[in-house]
């Protein structure tokens, strides 16, 4: 095992471009496009709208609302490229979760303090065929409102000169196991151009998610 790999395994907030290799892409595809997609299709009757809005280039980040633990694999399953998610650093303390998240391309983020290595990972992802996935609400919210939205995703878009692709999710908040008993709808909106105005980007994202999901957007005070 190389010194660089050892360093990455110890500091799970840092990934370089080589980390996002063909083997992780294959692993992610098998997990999300085959196993999870079977569940989404057979149990949740998945419906995807707006795939024509996905940019052809790699100059964007995905920003979706967050209802359940199904959301990250769901987004990966409907995209035609790898999606690397930020995961709270506490998850990497569990050996199995650490292995699982590593192979899915996730990287650690400290919600209280975003490290330099995390930002380096964000820049590295832009140089791969993967895209960054973020939930601007930070955590799952189940009350039908889009609130407590932080500016972090807009700041990342600005510093990396990436547009923001809003994705609205409904139907994952209720766990289903009986075939065809659930209904998940994923709506992909038009990309929001990055700008120097963080508040404006956050506002546009919130309004877009409100339109895509029907949930009320509540701006942060």
Coordinates of N, CA, C and O in Angstrom, one line a residue, residues 29-135:
X29 N -21.7 1.6 -9.6 CA -22.7 1.2 -10.6 C -23.5 0.0 -10.2 O -24.7 -0.1 -10.3
X30 N -22.8 -1.0 -9.8 CA -23.4 -2.3 -9.4 C -24.3 -2.1 -8.2 O -25.5 -2.6 -8.2
X31 N -23.9 -1.3 -7.2 CA -24.7 -1.1 -6.0 C -25.9 -0.3 -6.3 O -27.0 -0.6 -5.8
X32 N -25.7 0.8 -7.0 CA -26.9 1.8 -7.2 C -27.7 1.5 -8.4 O -29.0 1.5 -8.3
X33 N -27.1 1.2 -9.5 CA -27.8 1.0 -10.8 C -28.5 -0.4 -10.9 O -29.4 -0.5 -11.7
X34 N -28.0 -1.3 -10.1 CA -28.6 -2.7 -10.2 C -29.3 -3.0 -8.9 O -30.6 -3.1 -9.0
X35 N -28.7 -3.1 -7.8 CA -29.3 -3.5 -6.6 C -30.4 -2.5 -6.1 O -31.5 -2.8 -5.9
X36 N -29.9 -1.3 -5.9 CA -30.9 -0.2 -5.4 C -31.9 0.1 -6.5 O -33.1 0.3 -6.1
X37 N -31.6 0.1 -7.8 CA -32.5 0.4 -8.8 C -33.7 -0.6 -8.8 O -34.8 -0.3 -9.1
X38 N -33.3 -1.9 -8.6 CA -34.4 -2.9 -8.6 C -35.4 -2.6 -7.5 O -36.6 -2.7 -7.7
X39 N -34.9 -2.2 -6.3 CA -35.8 -1.8 -5.2 C -36.6 -0.6 -5.6 O -37.8 -0.6 -5.3
X40 N -35.9 0.4 -6.1 CA -36.6 1.6 -6.5 C -37.8 1.4 -7.5 O -38.8 1.9 -7.4
X41 N -37.5 0.5 -8.5 CA -38.5 0.2 -9.5 C -39.6 -0.7 -9.0 O -40.8 -0.5 -9.3
X42 N -39.2 -1.7 -8.3 CA -40.2 -2.8 -7.9 C -41.0 -2.4 -6.6 O -42.2 -2.8 -6.5
X43 N -40.4 -1.7 -5.7 CA -41.1 -1.3 -4.5 C -41.7 0.1 -4.5 O -42.8 0.4 -4.2
X44 N -40.8 1.0 -5.1 CA -41.2 2.5 -5.0 C -41.7 3.0 -6.3 O -42.0 4.2 -6.4
X45 N -41.8 2.2 -7.3 CA -42.3 2.7 -8.7 C -41.6 4.0 -9.0 O -42.3 5.0 -9.3
X46 N -40.3 4.0 -9.1 CA -39.5 5.2 -9.3 C -39.9 5.9 -10.6 O -40.0 5.3 -11.7
X47 N -40.1 7.2 -10.5 CA -40.4 8.1 -11.7 C -39.3 9.2 -11.7 O -39.2 9.9 -10.7
X48 N -38.7 9.4 -12.8 CA -37.6 10.4 -13.0 C -38.1 11.4 -14.1 O -38.4 11.0 -15.2
X49 N -38.0 12.7 -13.7 CA -38.4 13.7 -14.7 C -37.2 14.7 -14.8 O -36.6 15.0 -13.9
X50 N -37.0 15.2 -16.0 CA -36.1 16.3 -16.2 C -34.6 15.9 -16.5 O -33.7 16.7 -16.3
X51 N -34.4 14.6 -16.9 CA -33.0 14.2 -17.2 C -32.4 15.0 -18.3 O -31.1 15.1 -18.3
X52 N -33.2 15.6 -19.1 CA -32.6 16.5 -20.2 C -31.9 17.7 -19.6 O -31.2 18.4 -20.3
X53 N -32.2 18.0 -18.3 CA -31.6 19.2 -17.7 C -30.2 18.9 -17.1 O -29.5 19.8 -16.7
X54 N -29.8 17.6 -17.2 CA -28.4 17.3 -16.7 C -27.4 17.8 -17.6 O -27.4 17.5 -18.8
X55 N -26.5 18.6 -17.2 CA -25.4 19.2 -18.1 C -24.6 18.1 -18.7 O -24.3 17.0 -18.1
X56 N -24.2 18.3 -19.9 CA -23.3 17.4 -20.6 C -21.9 17.4 -20.1 O -21.1 16.4 -20.2
X57 N -21.5 18.6 -19.6 CA -20.1 18.7 -19.1 C -20.0 18.3 -17.6 O -21.0 17.7 -17.1
X58 N -18.9 18.5 -17.0 CA -18.7 18.1 -15.6 C -18.6 19.3 -14.7 O -18.2 19.2 -13.5
X59 N -19.1 20.5 -15.2 CA -18.9 21.7 -14.4 C -20.2 22.1 -13.6 O -20.8 23.1 -13.8
X60 N -20.5 21.1 -12.7 CA -21.7 21.4 -11.9 C -21.6 20.5 -10.6 O -20.9 19.5 -10.6
X61 N -22.4 20.9 -9.6 CA -22.5 20.1 -8.4 C -24.0 19.8 -8.3 O -24.9 20.6 -8.7
X62 N -24.3 18.7 -7.7 CA -25.7 18.3 -7.4 C -26.1 18.8 -6.0 O -25.4 18.5 -5.1
X63 N -27.3 19.4 -5.9 CA -27.8 19.8 -4.7 C -29.3 19.4 -4.6 O -30.1 19.9 -5.3
X64 N -29.6 18.5 -3.7 CA -30.9 17.9 -3.6 C -31.5 18.1 -2.2 O -30.7 18.3 -1.2
X65 N -32.8 18.1 -2.0 CA -33.4 18.1 -0.7 C -33.2 16.7 -0.1 O -32.9 15.7 -0.8
X66 N -33.3 16.6 1.2 CA -33.0 15.3 1.9 C -34.1 14.9 2.8 O -34.5 15.5 3.8
X67 N -34.6 13.6 2.5 CA -35.7 13.1 3.3 C -35.3 11.8 4.0 O -35.8 11.5 5.1
X68 N -34.4 11.0 3.4 CA -34.0 9.7 4.1 C -32.7 9.2 3.6 O -32.0 9.8 2.7
X69 N -32.2 8.1 4.2 CA -30.9 7.5 3.8 C -31.0 6.9 2.4 O -29.9 6.6 1.9
X70 N -32.1 6.8 1.8 CA -32.2 6.3 0.5 C -31.8 7.4 -0.6 O -31.5 7.1 -1.7
X71 N -31.7 8.6 -0.1 CA -31.5 9.7 -1.1 C -30.1 9.7 -1.8 O -30.1 9.8 -3.0
X72 N -29.0 9.4 -1.1 CA -27.7 9.3 -1.8 C -27.7 8.3 -2.9 O -27.3 8.5 -4.1
X73 N -28.1 7.0 -2.6 CA -28.0 6.0 -3.7 C -29.1 6.3 -4.7 O -28.9 5.9 -5.9
X74 N -30.2 6.9 -4.4 CA -31.2 7.3 -5.4 C -30.6 8.2 -6.4 O -30.8 8.0 -7.6
X75 N -30.0 9.3 -5.9 CA -29.4 10.2 -6.9 C -28.3 9.5 -7.8 O -28.3 9.8 -9.0
X76 N -27.5 8.7 -7.1 CA -26.5 8.0 -7.9 C -27.1 7.1 -9.0 O -26.6 7.0 -10.1
X77 N -28.3 6.5 -8.6 CA -28.9 5.6 -9.5 C -29.5 6.3 -10.8 O -29.6 5.6 -11.8
X78 N -29.9 7.5 -10.6 CA -30.5 8.2 -11.8 C -29.5 9.0 -12.6 O -29.9 9.5 -13.7
X79 N -28.3 9.1 -12.1 CA -27.3 9.8 -12.9 C -26.5 8.9 -13.8 O -26.4 7.7 -13.5
X80 N -25.9 9.5 -14.8 CA -25.1 8.7 -15.7 C -23.6 8.8 -15.5 O -22.8 8.6 -16.3
X81 N -23.2 9.2 -14.2 CA -21.8 9.4 -13.8 C -21.7 9.2 -12.3 O -22.8 9.1 -11.6
X82 N -20.5 9.0 -11.8 CA -20.4 8.8 -10.4 C -20.7 10.1 -9.6 O -20.4 11.2 -10.1
X83 N -21.3 9.9 -8.5 CA -21.6 11.0 -7.6 C -20.9 10.8 -6.3 O -21.1 9.8 -5.6
X84 N -20.0 11.8 -5.9 CA -19.2 11.7 -4.6 C -19.9 12.5 -3.6 O -20.1 13.7 -3.8
X85 N -20.3 11.9 -2.5 CA -21.0 12.6 -1.4 C -20.1 12.9 -0.2 O -19.2 12.2 0.1
X86 N -20.4 14.1 0.4 CA -19.8 14.4 1.7 C -20.6 13.6 2.7 O -21.8 13.5 2.7
X87 N -19.9 12.9 3.7 CA -20.5 12.2 4.7 C -20.0 12.7 6.1 O -18.8 13.0 6.2
X88 N -20.8 12.7 7.1 CA -20.3 13.2 8.4 C -19.2 12.3 8.9 O -19.2 11.1 8.7
X89 N -18.2 12.9 9.5 CA -17.0 12.2 9.8 C -17.2 11.1 10.8 O -16.5 10.1 10.9
X90 N -18.3 11.2 11.6 CA -18.6 10.1 12.6 C -18.8 8.8 12.0 O -18.5 7.7 12.6
X91 N -19.3 8.8 10.7 CA -19.6 7.5 10.1 C -18.4 6.7 9.8 O -18.4 5.5 9.7
X92 N -17.2 7.4 9.6 CA -16.0 6.7 9.3 C -15.3 6.0 10.5 O -14.3 5.3 10.3
X93 N -15.9 6.2 11.6 CA -15.4 5.5 12.8 C -15.8 4.0 12.9 O -15.1 3.2 13.5
X94 N -16.8 3.7 12.2 CA -17.3 2.3 12.1 C -16.5 1.6 10.9 O -16.6 2.0 9.8
X95 N -15.8 0.5 11.2 CA -15.0 -0.2 10.2 C -15.7 -0.5 8.9 O -15.2 -0.3 7.8
X96 N -16.9 -1.1 9.1 CA -17.7 -1.5 7.9 C -18.2 -0.3 7.1 O -18.0 -0.3 5.9
X97 N -18.7 0.7 7.8 CA -19.2 1.9 7.2 C -18.0 2.6 6.5 O -18.2 3.2 5.4
X98 N -16.9 2.6 7.1 CA -15.7 3.2 6.5 C -15.4 2.6 5.2 O -15.1 3.2 4.2
X99 N -15.3 1.2 5.2 CA -15.1 0.5 4.0 C -16.1 0.8 2.9 O -15.8 1.0 1.7
X100 N -17.4 0.7 3.3 CA -18.5 0.9 2.4 C -18.5 2.3 1.8 O -18.6 2.5 0.5
X101 N -18.3 3.3 2.6 CA -18.3 4.7 2.1 C -17.0 5.0 1.2 O -17.1 5.7 0.2
X102 N -15.9 4.4 1.6 CA -14.7 4.5 0.7 C -15.0 4.0 -0.7 O -14.6 4.7 -1.7
X103 N -15.6 2.8 -0.8 CA -15.8 2.2 -2.1 C -16.9 3.0 -2.9 O -16.9 2.9 -4.1
X104 N -17.8 3.6 -2.2 CA -18.8 4.4 -2.8 C -18.3 5.8 -3.2 O -19.1 6.6 -3.8
X105 N -17.1 6.1 -2.9 CA -16.5 7.4 -3.2 C -16.8 8.6 -2.3 O -16.5 9.7 -2.6
X106 N -17.4 8.3 -1.2 CA -17.7 9.3 -0.2 C -16.5 9.8 0.5 O -15.5 9.1 0.6
X107 N -16.6 11.0 1.1 CA -15.4 11.5 1.9 C -16.0 12.3 3.1 O -17.1 12.7 3.1
X108 N -15.2 12.4 4.1 CA -15.6 12.9 5.4 C -15.6 14.4 5.4 O -14.8 15.1 4.8
X109 N -16.6 14.9 6.1 CA -16.7 16.4 6.4 C -17.1 16.6 7.8 O -18.0 15.9 8.4
X110 N -16.4 17.5 8.5 CA -16.7 17.9 9.8 C -17.7 19.1 9.7 O -17.3 20.2 9.2
X111 N -18.9 18.9 10.2 CA -19.9 20.0 10.0 C -19.6 21.2 10.8 O -20.0 22.3 10.5
X112 N -18.8 21.1 11.8 CA -18.4 22.2 12.6 C -17.2 23.0 12.0 O -17.1 24.2 12.2
X113 N -16.4 22.3 11.2 CA -15.2 23.0 10.6 C -14.8 22.2 9.4 O -14.4 21.1 9.4
X114 N -15.0 22.9 8.2 CA -14.7 22.3 6.9 C -13.2 22.5 6.8 O -12.7 23.6 6.7
X115 N -12.5 21.3 6.7 CA -11.0 21.4 6.6 C -10.5 21.7 5.2 O -11.2 21.6 4.2
X116 N -9.2 22.1 5.1 CA -8.6 22.4 3.9 C -8.6 21.1 3.0 O -8.8 21.2 1.8
X117 N -8.4 20.0 3.6 CA -8.3 18.7 2.8 C -9.7 18.4 2.2 O -9.7 17.9 1.1
X118 N -10.8 18.8 2.9 CA -12.1 18.6 2.3 C -12.2 19.5 1.0 O -12.7 19.0 0.0
X119 N -11.8 20.7 1.1 CA -11.9 21.6 -0.1 C -11.0 21.1 -1.2 O -11.3 21.2 -2.4
X120 N -9.8 20.5 -0.9 CA -9.0 20.0 -1.9 C -9.6 18.8 -2.6 O -9.5 18.6 -3.8
X121 N -10.4 18.0 -1.8 CA -11.1 16.9 -2.4 C -12.2 17.4 -3.4 O -12.4 16.8 -4.5
X122 N -12.9 18.5 -3.0 CA -13.9 19.0 -3.9 C -13.3 19.5 -5.3 O -13.8 19.2 -6.3
X123 N -12.1 20.1 -5.2 CA -11.4 20.5 -6.4 C -10.9 19.3 -7.2 O -11.0 19.3 -8.5
X124 N -10.5 18.2 -6.5 CA -10.0 17.0 -7.2 C -11.1 16.3 -8.0 O -10.9 15.9 -9.1
X125 N -12.3 16.3 -7.4 CA -13.5 15.7 -8.0 C -13.8 16.3 -9.4 O -14.2 15.7 -10.3
X126 N -13.6 17.6 -9.4 CA -13.9 18.4 -10.7 C -13.0 17.9 -11.8 O -13.3 18.1 -13.0
X127 N -11.8 17.3 -11.5 CA -10.9 16.9 -12.5 C -11.1 15.4 -12.8 O -10.2 14.8 -13.4
X128 N -12.3 14.8 -12.4 CA -12.6 13.5 -12.7 C -13.9 13.4 -13.5 O -14.4 14.5 -13.9
X129 N -14.4 12.2 -13.8 CA -15.7 12.1 -14.5 C -16.8 12.0 -13.4 O -18.0 11.7 -13.8
X130 N -16.5 12.2 -12.2 CA -17.5 12.2 -11.1 C -18.0 13.7 -10.9 O -17.4 14.6 -11.3
X131 N -19.1 13.8 -10.1 CA -19.6 15.1 -9.7 C -19.8 15.1 -8.2 O -20.0 14.0 -7.6
X132 N -19.8 16.2 -7.6 CA -20.0 16.3 -6.2 C -21.5 16.4 -5.9 O -22.3 17.1 -6.5
X133 N -21.9 15.6 -4.8 CA -23.3 15.7 -4.4 C -23.4 16.2 -3.0 O -22.7 15.9 -2.1
X134 N -24.4 17.2 -2.8 CA -24.5 17.8 -1.5 C -26.0 17.9 -1.2 O -26.9 18.1 -2.0
X135 N -26.3 17.8 0.1 CA -27.7 18.1 0.6 C -27.6 19.4 1.4 O -27.1 19.4 2.6

